[in-house]
XYZ file of C-alpha atoms in Angstrom:
329
model
C 17.213 40.117 -25.414
C 17.153 38.639 -22.059
C 20.342 37.280 -20.428
C 18.957 33.841 -20.752
C 18.122 34.297 -24.331
C 21.722 35.318 -25.100
C 23.224 32.130 -22.988
C 20.942 29.969 -25.030
C 22.253 31.528 -28.487
C 25.903 31.537 -27.291
C 25.499 27.552 -26.464
C 23.630 27.008 -30.087
C 26.656 28.983 -32.061
C 29.394 28.741 -29.752
C 30.002 32.451 -29.444
C 32.197 34.009 -26.702
C 31.017 37.389 -25.323
C 33.855 39.052 -23.601
C 32.954 40.321 -19.949
C 32.126 43.986 -19.942
C 33.151 46.255 -16.905
C 30.054 47.490 -14.765
C 29.262 50.927 -15.404
C 28.527 53.572 -12.180
C 25.137 53.804 -13.161
C 22.916 51.234 -14.818
C 20.054 52.560 -17.056
C 16.629 51.973 -15.424
C 14.810 48.693 -16.279
C 12.260 48.764 -19.105
C 9.197 46.938 -20.077
C 10.087 44.692 -23.079
C 8.211 45.006 -26.110
C 5.919 42.449 -27.366
C 8.421 41.447 -29.985
C 11.067 40.742 -27.433
C 8.775 38.805 -25.356
C 7.852 36.631 -27.967
C 11.572 36.100 -28.732
C 12.338 35.345 -25.079
C 9.343 32.862 -25.018
C 10.623 31.224 -28.198
C 14.238 30.982 -26.945
C 12.676 29.346 -23.825
C 11.019 26.882 -25.505
C 13.956 26.317 -27.443
C 16.119 25.914 -24.253
C 13.691 23.088 -22.836
C 13.926 21.140 -26.252
C 17.448 21.663 -26.482
C 17.392 19.986 -22.691
C 15.431 17.328 -23.561
C 17.560 16.379 -26.729
C 20.379 16.247 -24.417
C 18.449 14.270 -22.060
C 17.650 11.739 -24.799
C 21.174 11.694 -26.011
C 22.569 10.848 -22.533
C 19.799 8.134 -22.127
C 20.823 6.590 -25.579
C 24.488 7.141 -24.715
C 24.178 5.031 -21.826
C 22.410 2.011 -23.521
C 18.662 2.899 -22.891
C 16.477 2.106 -25.720
C 12.886 1.982 -26.231
C 11.948 -1.553 -27.480
C 8.780 -3.231 -28.265
C 8.560 -6.504 -26.136
C 6.031 -9.429 -26.315
C 4.090 -8.892 -23.009
C 4.116 -12.446 -22.539
C 7.720 -12.631 -21.777
C 7.693 -9.776 -19.042
C 7.215 -10.836 -15.657
C 6.000 -8.604 -12.547
C 8.714 -7.374 -10.170
C 9.684 -10.040 -7.743
C 8.030 -7.755 -5.183
C 4.506 -6.580 -5.737
C 3.465 -3.129 -4.591
C 0.152 -2.864 -5.725
C -3.010 -4.775 -4.192
C -5.047 -6.179 -7.015
C -8.997 -5.169 -7.194
C -11.829 -6.898 -9.005
C -13.171 -3.601 -10.429
C -10.516 -0.949 -11.466
C -12.073 2.095 -13.505
C -8.706 3.787 -13.663
C -7.234 0.709 -15.310
C -9.796 0.324 -17.907
C -9.393 4.009 -18.822
C -5.440 3.261 -19.293
C -6.650 0.257 -21.371
C -8.944 2.273 -23.571
C -6.440 5.011 -23.907
C -3.408 2.465 -24.978
C -6.025 0.944 -27.386
C -6.987 4.386 -29.030
C -3.496 6.110 -28.625
C -1.023 3.693 -27.952
C 1.183 3.566 -25.169
C 2.961 6.749 -24.612
C 5.477 6.049 -21.769
C 7.423 2.857 -21.788
C 7.990 0.747 -18.753
C 11.217 -0.109 -17.369
C 12.528 -3.847 -17.277
C 15.741 -5.827 -16.801
C 16.794 -9.080 -18.337
C 15.379 -11.758 -16.172
C 18.126 -13.090 -14.111
C 17.184 -16.664 -14.545
C 15.106 -16.851 -17.784
C 16.984 -16.137 -20.737
C 14.958 -14.104 -23.068
C 12.396 -12.942 -20.432
C 12.453 -9.690 -18.571
C 11.191 -8.510 -15.291
C 9.330 -5.441 -14.876
C 10.699 -2.767 -12.360
C 7.761 -0.439 -12.945
C 4.972 0.135 -15.331
C 3.130 -2.839 -14.331
C -0.335 -1.671 -15.272
C 0.482 -0.708 -18.768
C 2.038 -4.008 -18.954
C -0.883 -5.665 -17.881
C -3.046 -3.660 -20.135
C -0.915 -4.390 -23.187
C -1.008 -8.157 -22.494
C -4.873 -8.002 -21.965
C -4.977 -5.920 -25.643
C -2.668 -8.256 -27.303
C -0.080 -5.818 -28.354
C 3.514 -5.584 -27.486
C 4.772 -3.513 -24.752
C 7.231 -0.689 -25.048
C 10.048 -0.810 -22.527
C 13.209 0.373 -21.543
C 15.649 -2.352 -21.043
C 18.429 -1.906 -18.294
C 20.615 -4.080 -16.473
C 19.653 -3.779 -12.574
C 20.427 -5.109 -9.436
C 17.757 -6.358 -6.876
C 18.194 -2.891 -4.950
C 18.118 -0.796 -8.119
C 15.159 -2.317 -9.458
C 13.392 -1.705 -6.003
C 14.700 1.684 -5.683
C 13.295 2.360 -9.227
C 9.985 0.723 -8.588
C 9.425 2.429 -5.468
C 10.408 5.950 -6.457
C 8.572 5.908 -9.824
C 5.108 4.177 -8.409
C 5.088 6.128 -4.870
C 4.445 9.567 -6.150
C 3.110 8.652 -9.637
C 0.316 5.909 -9.141
C -0.790 7.099 -5.800
C -0.203 3.940 -3.833
C -2.666 3.810 -0.454
C -1.461 3.878 2.751
C -1.641 -0.049 3.071
C -0.428 -0.712 -0.023
C 2.810 1.271 0.935
C 2.745 -0.693 4.019
C 2.426 -3.919 2.487
C 5.231 -3.129 -0.014
C 7.528 -2.197 3.085
C 6.645 -5.575 4.642
C 7.512 -7.566 1.619
C 10.799 -5.636 0.910
C 11.595 -6.325 4.799
C 10.648 -10.031 4.018
C 13.193 -10.151 1.137
C 15.793 -8.806 3.726
C 16.200 -5.229 2.418
C 17.507 -3.056 5.034
C 15.443 -0.173 6.623
C 17.353 2.469 4.942
C 16.393 0.805 1.543
C 12.864 0.348 2.070
C 12.842 4.056 3.140
C 14.725 5.153 0.145
C 12.301 3.213 -2.121
C 9.325 4.739 -0.502
C 10.746 8.089 -0.504
C 10.008 8.435 3.162
C 11.770 8.940 6.626
C 12.607 6.277 8.991
C 9.634 6.911 11.667
C 7.031 6.593 8.716
C 8.851 3.663 7.380
C 8.517 2.099 11.261
C 4.827 3.076 11.178
C 4.159 1.377 7.839
C 5.936 -2.017 8.877
C 3.946 -1.734 12.130
C 0.553 -1.653 10.475
C 1.765 -4.364 8.048
C 3.264 -6.905 10.191
C 0.437 -6.598 12.936
C -2.475 -7.209 10.358
C -2.408 -10.501 8.510
C -1.676 -10.010 4.743
C -4.565 -12.051 3.889
C -6.884 -9.758 5.634
C -5.157 -6.636 3.920
C -5.733 -8.454 0.313
C -9.300 -9.252 1.451
C -10.018 -5.440 2.061
C -7.956 -4.042 -0.831
C -6.149 -0.751 -1.055
C -8.886 1.177 0.513
C -7.510 4.597 -1.243
C -9.818 6.697 1.146
C -8.196 5.237 4.158
C -4.952 7.009 5.415
C -2.568 6.365 8.301
C -4.419 7.400 11.393
C -7.373 4.760 10.891
C -4.891 2.120 9.957
C -2.868 2.498 12.907
C -6.132 2.409 15.109
C -7.051 -0.517 13.210
C -3.900 -2.462 14.100
C -4.207 -1.618 17.521
C -7.918 -2.882 17.710
C -6.705 -5.752 15.770
C -4.073 -6.743 18.517
C -7.093 -7.073 21.018
C -8.553 -10.154 22.291
C -10.987 -11.577 19.528
C -9.968 -8.991 17.104
C -8.940 -11.469 14.380
C -11.887 -13.626 15.043
C -14.173 -10.558 14.498
C -12.455 -9.574 11.297
C -12.408 -13.207 9.892
C -16.236 -13.336 10.529
C -16.841 -10.143 8.750
C -14.986 -11.111 5.967
C -16.793 -14.352 5.590
C -20.351 -12.289 5.369
C -22.182 -12.688 2.186
C -22.284 -9.261 1.256
C -18.569 -8.498 1.661
C -17.239 -9.513 -1.395
C -19.808 -7.068 -3.312
C -18.370 -4.076 -1.630
C -15.647 -1.902 -2.651
C -12.440 -1.458 -0.833
C -13.250 1.313 1.219
C -16.797 0.105 2.044
C -14.991 -3.145 3.224
C -12.497 -1.374 5.402
C -15.765 0.171 7.235
C -17.571 -3.037 7.513
C -14.377 -4.575 9.448
C -13.924 -1.555 11.337
C -17.391 -1.652 12.842
C -17.062 -5.121 13.507
C -13.806 -4.572 15.885
C -15.851 -1.669 17.359
C -18.342 -4.199 18.576
C -18.025 -5.557 21.917
C -17.568 -9.189 22.163
C -20.312 -11.356 23.701
C -19.150 -13.017 26.919
C -18.060 -16.387 26.385
C -20.642 -19.205 27.469
C -19.273 -22.078 29.455
C -21.743 -25.126 29.688
C -20.947 -27.631 32.213
C -22.709 -31.123 33.447
C -22.681 -32.436 36.935
C -22.876 -36.232 37.022
C -22.816 -38.844 39.723
C -20.262 -41.411 39.933
C -22.141 -43.732 38.178
C -22.849 -41.523 35.464
C -26.350 -40.196 36.423
C -26.914 -36.403 35.568
C -27.485 -34.121 38.578
C -27.529 -30.633 37.007
C -26.251 -28.619 34.148
C -24.423 -25.411 34.714
C -24.310 -22.646 32.374
C -21.656 -19.453 32.959
C -21.700 -16.420 30.800
C -20.078 -13.284 32.138
C -21.485 -12.520 35.583
C -24.526 -14.582 34.847
C -24.536 -18.098 36.475
C -27.362 -20.783 35.902
C -27.782 -24.189 37.492
C -30.628 -26.534 36.154
C -31.035 -29.551 38.689
C -32.184 -32.671 37.373
C -32.630 -34.845 40.603
C -35.134 -33.713 43.317
C -32.818 -34.930 46.005
C -29.908 -33.081 44.716
C -31.971 -30.241 44.676
C -32.998 -30.409 48.362
C -29.329 -31.151 49.244
C -28.307 -27.853 47.642
C -31.120 -25.939 49.487
C -29.923 -26.938 52.550
C -26.279 -26.175 51.838
C -27.060 -22.635 50.203
C -27.108 -20.573 53.679
C -23.654 -22.327 54.641
C -22.010 -21.934 51.197
C -22.766 -17.932 51.239
C -21.202 -17.514 54.881
C -18.126 -19.697 53.406
C -18.018 -17.364 50.784
C -17.994 -14.370 52.944
C -15.640 -15.737 55.106
C -12.937 -16.310 52.214
C -13.428 -12.921 50.676
C -13.591 -10.902 53.717
C -11.217 -7.775 53.361
C -11.205 -8.018 49.615
């Protein structure tokens, strides 16, 4: 029997085996028989079950119980970490699974600090939404949590488990920052370091939240492209380009990753030079000419024959005056 097996048996029956002195020459190791292997595997499984039972006992001792609660009295966390989407196949599969097999994993909630008889979810928002849409109670562990404890539980459960996209993590970081949480707390909630936390906040604080929500989670778009997006967004005219792309008729029909691609292309397009129109008038209000400027282009359309002749006589002098003013430049 393996040492691990003996330890488990001792813990089960309370036996105490005295220590034995080491012998000068230990027998050579041998390959255990099939029966011994099977027994060791059984003891290993027994050990795992014992650990699970211990964890359950500790959870119950701490007051954690799985309850069935009306989904209508459970509200989302006061800080949202997911960006809602119109079409979510993963959510539909989750809902179908709960309909067919029931809710396997409970959510974590706390008593609502304001509304008696209501709760706030720390994590499990998709399971909560699924239960509400199906019309069944939601299974939940109820625990008293401070705001900080709720956010830590929410971030550390959701971050690695439901694969929040980069921009969802960035927006979550911004929302925590707006609620007054420290950078250390934000980093803990996101299970990341301070430099990465700074990058997340840099992106989310540069791009308007409305634009992020319009694009959606964009799960295939990672940190490098979002950082580059933020840089392009800062450029003159960046916001107008993005808003124009979002207003396009086909934009709402696209899935999130494609929406990002459309806006990325819009940001890469060079802006057309701004056109300036001007009308030259006499003191009495009559029109002499119209002027149009765009980039290096300058066009003047003269409406008066007399003014046309006047300009023609002055053109050579204007050119000489220009050269004199710009000499040496």
